[in-house]
């Protein structure tokens, strides 16, 4: 194996420590700690684990958690009412509606009801539009986390061929926009892409967010490419053998032999998502305390 392993756990820990320090200063200055509200509808065990992780992370950096749970049979109006209440609550800086929702609920419409200045997932039309215009706003956590991994690994993005596999609103589209902002030449692939293998093999930076275990094989990857694996796929015990049941979208063992750097699963992109959720919550809290702060911070971070 020759690739550098990009240690998302360590990089995320540094981001979280930085957020904790900034939260302390913010709380001292304003007299109020940032608050993060999570809304979970139903009892999906994986979603409950994710929400629990977010709540704990929030407490660890000195933020106030608001844990709202509704039964699986909650109707649209009940979820909307919960979101309205959180939008109006001055103690709540950020609101996150845990997805996926039960099938009878319209996720995109409910997500769009979150006040844009509290939309820490960056999924509302206002924040998605601001990102697409290259303007400051709250940006989706996982793509921001990937940008931080690339930055910390000193990956040269200007002029680089970047390929993103997956075009979801949550990840693929905002990822492509962030890469464009850093002057990469970006190609976005999806289920209808002709000859995925050939397109991926052009990439100097290859980012996979598909949800198909080990879709990206060794010959999809240009030797020396940087490979970021966003996928999280649970294998059955029979598929997993002795190894962990969680694998990414990339055939890690084979690809690590030819890539220059690669993220593992677990321990790569995953920890960055929560770290950037905390960073976004702090950014939202600053926005409430001083509406210009969001713009200033985003301008400072712009390339
Ligand atoms: P999604 O909404 O299901 O989108 C999947 C994308 O992959 C779609 O654009 C789809 O194309 C494309 N696709 C499906 N099969 C394909 C194929 N055979 N070839 C090429 N493209 C294909 O999923 P998502 O929310 O973006 O998540 C993707 C993966 O990332 C999942 O495993 C998820 O668990 C993981 N994830 C991890 C984190 C984290 O924190 N680590 C965060 C977000 C997501 P179409 O648009 O044509 O259908």
mmCIF file of C-alpha atoms and ligand atoms in Angstrom:
data_model
loop_
_atom_site.group_PDB
_atom_site.id
_atom_site.type_symbol
_atom_site.label_atom_id
_atom_site.label_comp_id
_atom_site.label_asym_id
_atom_site.label_seq_id
_atom_site.Cartn_x
_atom_site.Cartn_y
_atom_site.Cartn_z
ATOM 1 C CA UNK A 1 0.000 0.000 0.000
ATOM 2 C CA UNK A 2 1.501 3.343 -1.009
ATOM 3 C CA UNK A 3 -1.220 5.948 -0.449
ATOM 4 C CA UNK A 4 -1.150 8.392 2.434
ATOM 5 C CA UNK A 5 -4.103 7.596 4.672
ATOM 6 C CA UNK A 6 -6.062 10.780 5.316
ATOM 7 C CA UNK A 7 -6.896 10.662 9.005
ATOM 8 C CA UNK A 8 -10.359 12.204 9.221
ATOM 9 C CA UNK A 9 -10.629 11.419 12.930
ATOM 10 C CA UNK A 10 -7.540 13.464 13.769
ATOM 11 C CA UNK A 11 -8.440 16.346 11.456
ATOM 12 C CA UNK A 12 -12.026 16.414 12.798
ATOM 13 C CA UNK A 13 -10.698 16.434 16.376
ATOM 14 C CA UNK A 14 -8.657 19.543 15.553
ATOM 15 C CA UNK A 15 -11.692 21.257 13.999
ATOM 16 C CA UNK A 16 -13.778 20.401 17.065
ATOM 17 C CA UNK A 17 -11.122 21.674 19.446
ATOM 18 C CA UNK A 18 -11.004 24.927 17.478
ATOM 19 C CA UNK A 19 -14.802 25.233 17.626
ATOM 20 C CA UNK A 20 -14.757 24.561 21.394
ATOM 21 C CA UNK A 21 -12.318 27.438 21.935
ATOM 22 C CA UNK A 22 -14.403 29.772 19.785
ATOM 23 C CA UNK A 23 -17.620 28.713 21.550
ATOM 24 C CA UNK A 24 -16.051 29.579 24.899
ATOM 25 C CA UNK A 25 -15.118 33.051 23.675
ATOM 26 C CA UNK A 26 -18.518 33.538 22.023
ATOM 27 C CA UNK A 27 -20.360 32.523 25.195
ATOM 28 C CA UNK A 28 -18.238 34.853 27.286
ATOM 29 C CA UNK A 29 -18.873 37.777 24.937
ATOM 30 C CA UNK A 30 -22.607 37.263 24.372
ATOM 31 C CA UNK A 31 -23.647 35.613 27.653
ATOM 32 C CA UNK A 32 -25.326 32.800 25.730
ATOM 33 C CA UNK A 33 -23.945 29.523 24.358
ATOM 34 C CA UNK A 34 -24.912 28.493 20.807
ATOM 35 C CA UNK A 35 -27.809 25.994 20.761
ATOM 36 C CA UNK A 36 -28.324 23.154 18.293
ATOM 37 C CA UNK A 37 -31.747 21.560 17.873
ATOM 38 C CA UNK A 38 -32.129 18.157 16.234
ATOM 39 C CA UNK A 39 -35.546 16.932 15.141
ATOM 40 C CA UNK A 40 -35.970 13.182 14.770
ATOM 41 C CA UNK A 41 -39.226 11.764 13.440
ATOM 42 C CA UNK A 42 -39.747 8.041 14.085
ATOM 43 C CA UNK A 43 -37.506 5.383 15.585
ATOM 44 C CA UNK A 44 -35.129 4.459 12.763
ATOM 45 C CA UNK A 45 -32.176 3.017 14.752
ATOM 46 C CA UNK A 46 -29.439 4.399 12.470
ATOM 47 C CA UNK A 47 -30.968 7.900 12.584
ATOM 48 C CA UNK A 48 -31.273 7.672 16.379
ATOM 49 C CA UNK A 49 -27.555 6.812 16.588
ATOM 50 C CA UNK A 50 -26.643 9.779 14.335
ATOM 51 C CA UNK A 51 -28.791 12.177 16.373
ATOM 52 C CA UNK A 52 -27.293 10.888 19.633
ATOM 53 C CA UNK A 53 -23.777 11.491 18.239
ATOM 54 C CA UNK A 54 -24.678 15.041 17.219
ATOM 55 C CA UNK A 55 -26.172 15.799 20.639
ATOM 56 C CA UNK A 56 -23.084 14.507 22.450
ATOM 57 C CA UNK A 57 -20.704 16.391 20.170
ATOM 58 C CA UNK A 58 -22.681 19.554 20.807
ATOM 59 C CA UNK A 59 -22.285 19.237 24.583
ATOM 60 C CA UNK A 60 -18.558 18.455 24.239
ATOM 61 C CA UNK A 61 -17.865 21.827 22.584
ATOM 62 C CA UNK A 62 -19.966 23.790 25.089
ATOM 63 C CA UNK A 63 -23.141 24.181 23.032
ATOM 64 C CA UNK A 64 -26.679 23.605 24.304
ATOM 65 C CA UNK A 65 -28.502 20.636 22.740
ATOM 66 C CA UNK A 66 -32.247 20.593 22.062
ATOM 67 C CA UNK A 67 -33.362 17.030 21.340
ATOM 68 C CA UNK A 68 -36.838 16.984 19.760
ATOM 69 C CA UNK A 69 -38.467 13.645 18.918
ATOM 70 C CA UNK A 70 -41.759 13.018 17.184
ATOM 71 C CA UNK A 71 -43.491 9.673 16.670
ATOM 72 C CA UNK A 72 -43.213 7.913 13.295
ATOM 73 C CA UNK A 73 -46.880 8.633 12.592
ATOM 74 C CA UNK A 74 -46.502 12.425 13.106
ATOM 75 C CA UNK A 75 -48.260 14.315 10.310
ATOM 76 C CA UNK A 76 -46.775 17.117 8.198
ATOM 77 C CA UNK A 77 -48.412 19.868 10.265
ATOM 78 C CA UNK A 78 -46.948 18.521 13.514
ATOM 79 C CA UNK A 79 -43.399 18.491 12.148
ATOM 80 C CA UNK A 80 -43.947 21.941 10.617
ATOM 81 C CA UNK A 81 -45.181 23.261 13.969
ATOM 82 C CA UNK A 82 -42.073 21.890 15.707
ATOM 83 C CA UNK A 83 -39.822 23.584 13.134
ATOM 84 C CA UNK A 84 -41.740 26.874 13.436
ATOM 85 C CA UNK A 85 -41.259 26.791 17.217
ATOM 86 C CA UNK A 86 -37.515 26.214 16.883
ATOM 87 C CA UNK A 87 -37.228 28.946 14.234
ATOM 88 C CA UNK A 88 -38.791 31.374 16.704
ATOM 89 C CA UNK A 89 -36.779 30.246 19.755
ATOM 90 C CA UNK A 90 -33.962 32.692 20.502
ATOM 91 C CA UNK A 91 -31.978 30.042 22.418
ATOM 92 C CA UNK A 92 -31.741 27.872 19.304
ATOM 93 C CA UNK A 93 -29.011 28.908 16.845
ATOM 94 C CA UNK A 94 -29.212 25.936 14.488
ATOM 95 C CA UNK A 95 -31.950 23.494 13.476
ATOM 96 C CA UNK A 96 -31.342 20.103 11.896
ATOM 97 C CA UNK A 97 -34.142 17.885 10.589
ATOM 98 C CA UNK A 98 -32.739 14.353 10.582
ATOM 99 C CA UNK A 99 -33.243 12.627 7.212
ATOM 100 C CA UNK A 100 -34.640 10.398 5.894
ATOM 101 C CA UNK A 101 -38.136 11.111 7.166
ATOM 102 C CA UNK A 102 -40.885 8.472 7.234
ATOM 103 C CA UNK A 103 -42.244 7.945 3.702
ATOM 104 C CA UNK A 104 -45.524 9.829 4.258
ATOM 105 C CA UNK A 105 -43.680 13.112 4.979
ATOM 106 C CA UNK A 106 -42.385 15.508 2.311
ATOM 107 C CA UNK A 107 -38.727 15.927 3.345
ATOM 108 C CA UNK A 108 -37.684 18.681 0.901
ATOM 109 C CA UNK A 109 -40.708 20.858 1.786
ATOM 110 C CA UNK A 110 -40.155 20.417 5.528
ATOM 111 C CA UNK A 111 -36.394 21.052 5.247
ATOM 112 C CA UNK A 112 -37.187 24.244 3.341
ATOM 113 C CA UNK A 113 -39.242 25.486 6.309
ATOM 114 C CA UNK A 114 -36.146 25.850 8.492
ATOM 115 C CA UNK A 115 -35.175 29.529 8.789
ATOM 116 C CA UNK A 116 -32.191 29.996 6.398
ATOM 117 C CA UNK A 117 -30.076 31.595 9.136
ATOM 118 C CA UNK A 118 -30.590 28.463 11.313
ATOM 119 C CA UNK A 119 -30.208 25.949 8.462
ATOM 120 C CA UNK A 120 -27.022 24.239 9.668
ATOM 121 C CA UNK A 121 -27.358 21.485 7.030
ATOM 122 C CA UNK A 122 -27.340 24.116 4.258
ATOM 123 C CA UNK A 123 -30.283 22.442 2.541
ATOM 124 C CA UNK A 124 -32.815 25.261 2.257
ATOM 125 C CA UNK A 125 -33.299 26.830 -1.185
ATOM 126 C CA UNK A 126 -31.860 30.105 0.155
ATOM 127 C CA UNK A 127 -28.565 28.558 1.288
ATOM 128 C CA UNK A 128 -28.330 26.251 -1.746
ATOM 129 C CA UNK A 129 -28.902 29.302 -3.956
ATOM 130 C CA UNK A 130 -26.286 31.378 -2.124
ATOM 131 C CA UNK A 131 -23.735 28.593 -2.556
ATOM 132 C CA UNK A 132 -24.535 28.284 -6.213
ATOM 133 C CA UNK A 133 -24.032 32.048 -6.626
ATOM 134 C CA UNK A 134 -20.718 31.804 -4.755
ATOM 135 C CA UNK A 135 -22.059 33.964 -1.939
ATOM 136 C CA UNK A 136 -21.687 33.446 1.839
ATOM 137 C CA UNK A 137 -24.246 31.306 3.640
ATOM 138 C CA UNK A 138 -24.557 28.110 5.633
ATOM 139 C CA UNK A 139 -23.088 25.323 3.510
ATOM 140 C CA UNK A 140 -23.671 21.547 3.743
ATOM 141 C CA UNK A 141 -21.470 19.941 6.389
ATOM 142 C CA UNK A 142 -20.087 16.878 4.585
ATOM 143 C CA UNK A 143 -18.803 18.705 1.479
ATOM 144 C CA UNK A 144 -17.281 21.380 3.751
ATOM 145 C CA UNK A 145 -15.621 18.565 5.698
ATOM 146 C CA UNK A 146 -14.196 17.097 2.493
ATOM 147 C CA UNK A 147 -12.779 20.502 1.521
ATOM 148 C CA UNK A 148 -11.051 20.653 4.905
ATOM 149 C CA UNK A 149 -9.558 17.171 4.368
ATOM 150 C CA UNK A 150 -8.236 18.268 0.957
ATOM 151 C CA UNK A 151 -6.826 21.481 2.415
ATOM 152 C CA UNK A 152 -5.139 19.694 5.330
ATOM 153 C CA UNK A 153 -3.641 17.186 2.874
ATOM 154 C CA UNK A 154 -2.240 20.061 0.749
ATOM 155 C CA UNK A 155 -4.089 18.894 -2.345
ATOM 156 C CA UNK A 156 -3.641 21.351 -5.202
ATOM 157 C CA UNK A 157 -7.147 22.075 -6.522
ATOM 158 C CA UNK A 158 -6.534 24.998 -8.844
ATOM 159 C CA UNK A 159 -6.826 23.684 -12.393
ATOM 160 C CA UNK A 160 -7.048 20.060 -11.196
ATOM 161 C CA UNK A 161 -9.393 17.532 -12.821
ATOM 162 C CA UNK A 162 -11.931 16.671 -10.102
ATOM 163 C CA UNK A 163 -14.639 14.050 -10.542
ATOM 164 C CA UNK A 164 -17.564 13.746 -8.112
ATOM 165 C CA UNK A 165 -19.615 10.552 -8.377
ATOM 166 C CA UNK A 166 -23.134 11.304 -7.085
ATOM 167 C CA UNK A 167 -25.307 14.387 -7.588
ATOM 168 C CA UNK A 168 -27.453 14.554 -4.453
ATOM 169 C CA UNK A 169 -28.527 17.907 -3.032
ATOM 170 C CA UNK A 170 -26.982 16.850 0.279
ATOM 171 C CA UNK A 171 -23.555 16.062 -1.084
ATOM 172 C CA UNK A 172 -22.731 15.780 -4.794
ATOM 173 C CA UNK A 173 -24.043 19.127 -6.025
ATOM 174 C CA UNK A 174 -22.641 21.284 -3.183
ATOM 175 C CA UNK A 175 -19.345 19.356 -3.386
ATOM 176 C CA UNK A 176 -19.041 20.228 -7.061
ATOM 177 C CA UNK A 177 -19.746 23.885 -6.316
ATOM 178 C CA UNK A 178 -17.124 24.050 -3.563
ATOM 179 C CA UNK A 179 -14.529 22.504 -5.882
ATOM 180 C CA UNK A 180 -15.445 24.981 -8.626
ATOM 181 C CA UNK A 181 -15.039 27.807 -6.143
ATOM 182 C CA UNK A 182 -11.465 26.598 -5.655
ATOM 183 C CA UNK A 183 -10.920 26.598 -9.429
ATOM 184 C CA UNK A 184 -10.909 22.842 -10.042
ATOM 185 C CA UNK A 185 -12.283 21.554 -13.341
ATOM 186 C CA UNK A 186 -15.257 19.553 -12.139
ATOM 187 C CA UNK A 187 -17.175 16.648 -13.660
ATOM 188 C CA UNK A 188 -20.244 15.276 -11.859
ATOM 189 C CA UNK A 189 -21.244 11.659 -12.542
ATOM 190 C CA UNK A 190 -24.492 9.855 -11.730
ATOM 191 C CA UNK A 191 -26.402 6.679 -12.467
ATOM 192 C CA UNK A 192 -26.849 7.588 -16.128
ATOM 193 C CA UNK A 193 -23.178 8.457 -16.770
ATOM 194 C CA UNK A 194 -21.823 6.526 -19.749
ATOM 195 C CA UNK A 195 -18.572 4.712 -19.001
ATOM 196 C CA UNK A 196 -18.120 5.764 -15.379
ATOM 197 C CA UNK A 197 -14.799 3.935 -15.266
ATOM 198 C CA UNK A 198 -13.304 6.015 -18.054
ATOM 199 C CA UNK A 199 -14.547 9.341 -16.596
ATOM 200 C CA UNK A 200 -13.263 8.514 -13.107
ATOM 201 C CA UNK A 201 -9.874 7.485 -14.483
ATOM 202 C CA UNK A 202 -9.318 11.079 -15.678
ATOM 203 C CA UNK A 203 -9.570 12.434 -12.132
ATOM 204 C CA UNK A 204 -6.676 13.832 -10.151
ATOM 205 C CA UNK A 205 -9.173 14.188 -7.294
ATOM 206 C CA UNK A 206 -11.882 11.532 -7.213
ATOM 207 C CA UNK A 207 -14.766 11.850 -4.749
ATOM 208 C CA UNK A 208 -17.311 9.035 -4.465
ATOM 209 C CA UNK A 209 -20.720 9.536 -2.798
ATOM 210 C CA UNK A 210 -22.972 6.877 -4.242
ATOM 211 C CA UNK A 211 -23.991 4.393 -1.569
ATOM 212 C CA UNK A 212 -22.752 1.268 -3.434
ATOM 213 C CA UNK A 213 -20.162 -0.840 -1.652
ATOM 214 C CA UNK A 214 -16.813 -0.896 -3.496
ATOM 215 C CA UNK A 215 -18.222 0.474 -6.774
ATOM 216 C CA UNK A 216 -14.934 2.296 -7.432
ATOM 217 C CA UNK A 217 -12.416 -0.360 -8.348
ATOM 218 C CA UNK A 218 -8.692 -0.074 -8.906
ATOM 219 C CA UNK A 219 -8.941 0.581 -12.633
ATOM 220 C CA UNK A 220 -11.346 3.519 -12.066
ATOM 221 C CA UNK A 221 -8.451 5.376 -10.464
ATOM 222 C CA UNK A 222 -5.600 7.239 -12.116
ATOM 223 C CA UNK A 223 -2.286 6.347 -10.430
ATOM 224 C CA UNK A 224 -1.386 9.139 -7.999
ATOM 225 C CA UNK A 225 -4.968 10.426 -7.662
ATOM 226 C CA UNK A 226 -6.391 11.636 -4.351
ATOM 227 C CA UNK A 227 -9.443 9.512 -3.496
ATOM 228 C CA UNK A 228 -12.148 10.639 -1.069
ATOM 229 C CA UNK A 229 -14.704 8.012 -0.087
ATOM 230 C CA UNK A 230 -17.948 9.456 1.263
ATOM 231 C CA UNK A 231 -19.980 6.238 1.007
ATOM 232 C CA UNK A 232 -21.181 4.407 4.086
ATOM 233 C CA UNK A 233 -22.478 0.948 3.277
ATOM 234 C CA UNK A 234 -23.407 -1.698 5.835
ATOM 235 C CA UNK A 235 -22.472 -5.192 4.749
ATOM 236 C CA UNK A 236 -24.356 -8.259 5.925
ATOM 237 C CA UNK A 237 -22.297 -10.509 8.262
ATOM 238 C CA UNK A 238 -21.845 -12.965 5.349
ATOM 239 C CA UNK A 239 -20.486 -10.217 3.068
ATOM 240 C CA UNK A 240 -18.293 -8.725 5.771
ATOM 241 C CA UNK A 241 -16.456 -11.902 6.840
ATOM 242 C CA UNK A 242 -14.081 -11.006 9.649
ATOM 243 C CA UNK A 243 -13.870 -7.326 8.779
ATOM 244 C CA UNK A 244 -15.961 -4.347 9.905
ATOM 245 C CA UNK A 245 -19.432 -4.353 8.395
ATOM 246 C CA UNK A 246 -19.089 -0.713 7.306
ATOM 247 C CA UNK A 247 -17.435 -0.078 3.940
ATOM 248 C CA UNK A 248 -17.235 2.828 1.557
ATOM 249 C CA UNK A 249 -17.913 3.190 -2.166
ATOM 250 C CA UNK A 250 -14.245 2.553 -2.950
ATOM 251 C CA UNK A 251 -12.417 -0.787 -3.022
ATOM 252 C CA UNK A 252 -10.041 0.529 -0.376
ATOM 253 C CA UNK A 253 -7.340 -2.175 -0.345
ATOM 254 C CA UNK A 254 -6.895 -2.224 -4.117
ATOM 255 C CA UNK A 255 -7.163 1.538 -4.662
ATOM 256 C CA UNK A 256 -4.782 2.400 -1.795
ATOM 257 C CA UNK A 257 -2.022 0.657 -3.774
ATOM 258 C CA UNK A 258 -2.129 3.235 -6.572
ATOM 259 C CA UNK A 259 -3.681 6.408 -5.091
ATOM 260 C CA UNK A 260 -1.445 9.114 -3.610
ATOM 261 C CA UNK A 261 -3.869 9.695 -0.718
ATOM 262 C CA UNK A 262 -7.108 8.066 0.362
ATOM 263 C CA UNK A 263 -9.725 8.324 3.113
ATOM 264 C CA UNK A 264 -10.602 5.148 5.012
ATOM 265 C CA UNK A 265 -14.147 4.095 5.971
ATOM 266 C CA UNK A 266 -14.746 4.438 8.847
ATOM 267 C CA UNK A 267 -12.466 7.224 10.077
ATOM 268 C CA UNK A 268 -12.271 9.379 6.950
ATOM 269 C CA UNK A 269 -15.113 11.651 5.890
ATOM 270 C CA UNK A 270 -17.621 10.562 8.583
ATOM 271 C CA UNK A 271 -16.059 12.413 11.555
ATOM 272 C CA UNK A 272 -15.795 15.597 9.465
ATOM 273 C CA UNK A 273 -19.560 15.869 9.059
ATOM 274 C CA UNK A 274 -20.215 16.348 12.768
ATOM 275 C CA UNK A 275 -17.216 18.672 13.107
ATOM 276 C CA UNK A 276 -18.664 20.943 10.416
ATOM 277 C CA UNK A 277 -22.150 20.717 11.872
ATOM 278 C CA UNK A 278 -20.657 22.250 15.026
ATOM 279 C CA UNK A 279 -18.794 24.859 12.991
ATOM 280 C CA UNK A 280 -22.009 25.750 11.144
ATOM 281 C CA UNK A 281 -23.912 26.043 14.437
ATOM 282 C CA UNK A 282 -21.311 28.479 15.735
ATOM 283 C CA UNK A 283 -21.539 30.425 12.474
ATOM 284 C CA UNK A 284 -25.348 30.536 12.827
ATOM 285 C CA UNK A 285 -25.029 31.732 16.447
ATOM 286 C CA UNK A 286 -22.719 34.534 15.310
ATOM 287 C CA UNK A 287 -25.244 35.430 12.679
ATOM 288 C CA UNK A 288 -27.935 35.825 15.328
ATOM 289 C CA UNK A 289 -25.675 37.832 17.609
ATOM 290 C CA UNK A 290 -24.502 40.086 14.793
ATOM 291 C CA UNK A 291 -26.065 39.586 11.358
ATOM 292 C CA UNK A 292 -22.963 40.824 9.494
ATOM 293 C CA UNK A 293 -20.767 38.180 11.156
ATOM 294 C CA UNK A 294 -21.788 35.428 8.766
ATOM 295 C CA UNK A 295 -20.776 37.521 5.787
ATOM 296 C CA UNK A 296 -17.475 38.572 7.319
ATOM 297 C CA UNK A 297 -16.542 35.024 8.310
ATOM 298 C CA UNK A 298 -17.439 33.610 4.922
ATOM 299 C CA UNK A 299 -15.492 36.361 3.139
ATOM 300 C CA UNK A 300 -12.456 35.593 5.270
ATOM 301 C CA UNK A 301 -12.659 31.930 4.267
ATOM 302 C CA UNK A 302 -13.179 32.634 0.571
ATOM 303 C CA UNK A 303 -10.135 31.846 -1.625
HETATM 304 P P1 LIG B 1 -28.158 9.628 -2.731
HETATM 305 O O1 LIG B 1 -29.023 10.814 -2.510
HETATM 306 O O2 LIG B 1 -28.765 8.264 -2.778
HETATM 307 O O3 LIG B 1 -27.373 9.861 -4.105
HETATM 308 C C1 LIG B 1 -26.592 8.861 -4.697
HETATM 309 C C2 LIG B 1 -26.040 9.349 -6.001
HETATM 310 O O4 LIG B 1 -25.286 8.295 -6.574
HETATM 311 C C3 LIG B 1 -27.111 9.746 -7.019
HETATM 312 O O5 LIG B 1 -26.749 10.943 -7.657
HETATM 313 C C4 LIG B 1 -27.118 8.574 -7.992
HETATM 314 O O6 LIG B 1 -27.408 8.936 -9.330
HETATM 315 C C5 LIG B 1 -25.673 8.124 -7.932
HETATM 316 N N1 LIG B 1 -25.521 6.732 -8.320
HETATM 317 C C6 LIG B 1 -26.246 5.669 -7.889
HETATM 318 N N2 LIG B 1 -25.807 4.542 -8.490
HETATM 319 C C7 LIG B 1 -24.783 4.899 -9.306
HETATM 320 C C8 LIG B 1 -23.918 4.188 -10.189
HETATM 321 N N3 LIG B 1 -24.018 2.855 -10.332
HETATM 322 N N4 LIG B 1 -23.010 4.882 -10.867
HETATM 323 C C9 LIG B 1 -22.888 6.220 -10.722
HETATM 324 N N5 LIG B 1 -23.661 6.958 -9.885
HETATM 325 C C10 LIG B 1 -24.609 6.293 -9.199
HETATM 326 O O7 LIG B 1 -27.016 9.532 -1.664
HETATM 327 P P2 LIG B 1 -26.211 10.658 -0.801
HETATM 328 O O8 LIG B 1 -27.084 11.186 0.261
HETATM 329 O O9 LIG B 1 -25.504 11.617 -1.692
HETATM 330 O O10 LIG B 1 -25.142 9.699 -0.117
HETATM 331 C C11 LIG B 1 -24.238 8.910 -0.873
HETATM 332 C C12 LIG B 1 -23.425 8.037 0.053
HETATM 333 O O11 LIG B 1 -22.671 8.884 0.911
HETATM 334 C C13 LIG B 1 -24.248 7.131 0.981
HETATM 335 O O12 LIG B 1 -23.532 5.943 1.215
HETATM 336 C C14 LIG B 1 -24.329 7.934 2.265
HETATM 337 O O13 LIG B 1 -24.504 7.098 3.399
HETATM 338 C C15 LIG B 1 -22.975 8.577 2.263
HETATM 339 N N6 LIG B 1 -22.939 9.828 3.037
HETATM 340 C C16 LIG B 1 -22.055 9.881 4.047
HETATM 341 C C17 LIG B 1 -21.968 11.030 4.804
HETATM 342 C C18 LIG B 1 -20.975 11.071 5.902
HETATM 343 O O14 LIG B 1 -21.120 11.842 6.830
HETATM 344 N N7 LIG B 1 -19.910 10.287 5.828
HETATM 345 C C19 LIG B 1 -22.779 12.132 4.527
HETATM 346 C C20 LIG B 1 -23.643 12.065 3.433
HETATM 347 C C21 LIG B 1 -23.710 10.896 2.688
HETATM 348 P P3 LIG B 1 -28.870 9.497 -9.792
HETATM 349 O O15 LIG B 1 -28.915 10.918 -9.316
HETATM 350 O O16 LIG B 1 -28.835 9.372 -11.267
HETATM 351 O O17 LIG B 1 -29.886 8.623 -9.112
#
